[in-house]
Amino acid sequence: MLSLYEILKAGQTGISPNFWNSAAARALISDRFEPTSESDYIHNGGHIIFYQGTAKRPKIPQFLGNSQVKSIGAEAFSG
């Protein structure tokens, strides 16, 4: 599963990379998300289209099926 740390580190957040690399940042973020399963997602390969699970703070999986998650639709978590 991808953690918020990994998602934010990969994006353009405007926050210093040193912050995301710190052990304190990883510890702060890592335990705040609930596990999910593949059946919680409607996806097209590595693109999450919609989240239909019940977790209030879902942890994004690293893989769905045989595809690595590489993108998340703009409205995937809108519901």
Coordinates of C-alpha atoms in Angstrom, one line a residue:
M1 CA 0.0 0.0 0.0
L2 CA 1.2 3.5 -0.7
S3 CA 1.4 5.7 2.3
L4 CA 0.5 9.4 2.3
Y5 CA 4.3 9.9 2.7
E6 CA 5.0 8.2 -0.6
I7 CA 2.2 10.0 -2.4
L8 CA 3.3 13.4 -1.2
K9 CA 7.0 12.7 -1.7
A10 CA 6.3 11.8 -5.3
G11 CA 4.3 15.0 -6.0
Q12 CA 5.0 18.6 -6.2
T13 CA 4.0 19.7 -2.7
G14 CA 6.3 22.7 -2.3
I15 CA 7.5 21.2 0.9
S16 CA 11.2 20.5 1.4
P17 CA 12.2 16.9 0.5
N18 CA 14.2 16.8 3.7
F19 CA 10.9 16.9 5.6
W20 CA 9.5 13.9 3.8
N21 CA 12.7 12.0 4.2
S22 CA 12.8 12.5 8.0
A23 CA 11.9 9.6 10.3
A24 CA 9.7 11.9 12.2
A25 CA 7.6 12.7 9.2
R26 CA 7.2 9.0 8.3
A27 CA 6.2 8.2 11.9
L28 CA 3.7 11.0 12.0
I29 CA 1.9 10.0 8.9
S30 CA 2.2 6.1 8.6
D31 CA -0.2 4.9 11.3
R32 CA -3.1 7.2 10.5
F33 CA -4.7 5.2 7.6
E34 CA -6.9 2.1 7.6
P35 CA -6.1 -0.9 5.4
T36 CA -8.2 -1.5 2.3
S37 CA -8.7 -4.3 -0.1
E38 CA -8.8 -4.4 -3.9
S39 CA -12.6 -4.9 -3.8
D40 CA -12.9 -1.4 -2.2
Y41 CA -11.9 0.2 -5.5
I42 CA -13.2 0.6 -9.0
H43 CA -10.1 0.8 -11.1
N44 CA -8.7 0.6 -14.6
G45 CA -5.3 -1.0 -14.2
G46 CA -3.1 1.4 -12.3
H47 CA -5.8 4.2 -12.2
I48 CA -8.2 4.4 -9.3
I49 CA -11.5 5.6 -10.6
F50 CA -13.6 5.4 -7.4
Y51 CA -13.3 4.3 -3.8
Q52 CA -16.3 2.3 -2.6
G53 CA -15.0 1.0 0.7
T54 CA -16.0 2.1 4.2
A55 CA -12.7 3.2 5.7
K56 CA -12.8 6.9 6.8
R57 CA -9.0 7.2 6.0
P58 CA -8.3 4.6 3.4
K59 CA -4.7 3.5 2.8
I60 CA -4.0 3.5 -1.0
P61 CA -2.8 0.1 -2.2
Q62 CA 0.5 -0.1 -4.1
F63 CA -1.0 -2.6 -6.6
L64 CA -4.5 -3.3 -7.9
G65 CA -4.6 -6.5 -9.8
N66 CA -1.3 -6.9 -11.6
S67 CA -0.9 -3.1 -12.1
Q68 CA 0.9 -0.6 -9.9
V69 CA -1.3 2.3 -8.8
K70 CA 0.0 5.3 -10.7
S71 CA -2.9 7.7 -10.6
I72 CA -6.1 8.6 -8.8
G73 CA -9.1 10.2 -10.4
A74 CA -9.9 13.7 -9.3
E75 CA -13.3 12.5 -8.0
A76 CA -12.2 9.1 -6.7
F77 CA -12.7 9.9 -3.1
S78 CA -15.5 12.6 -3.4
G79 CA -18.2 10.4 -2.0

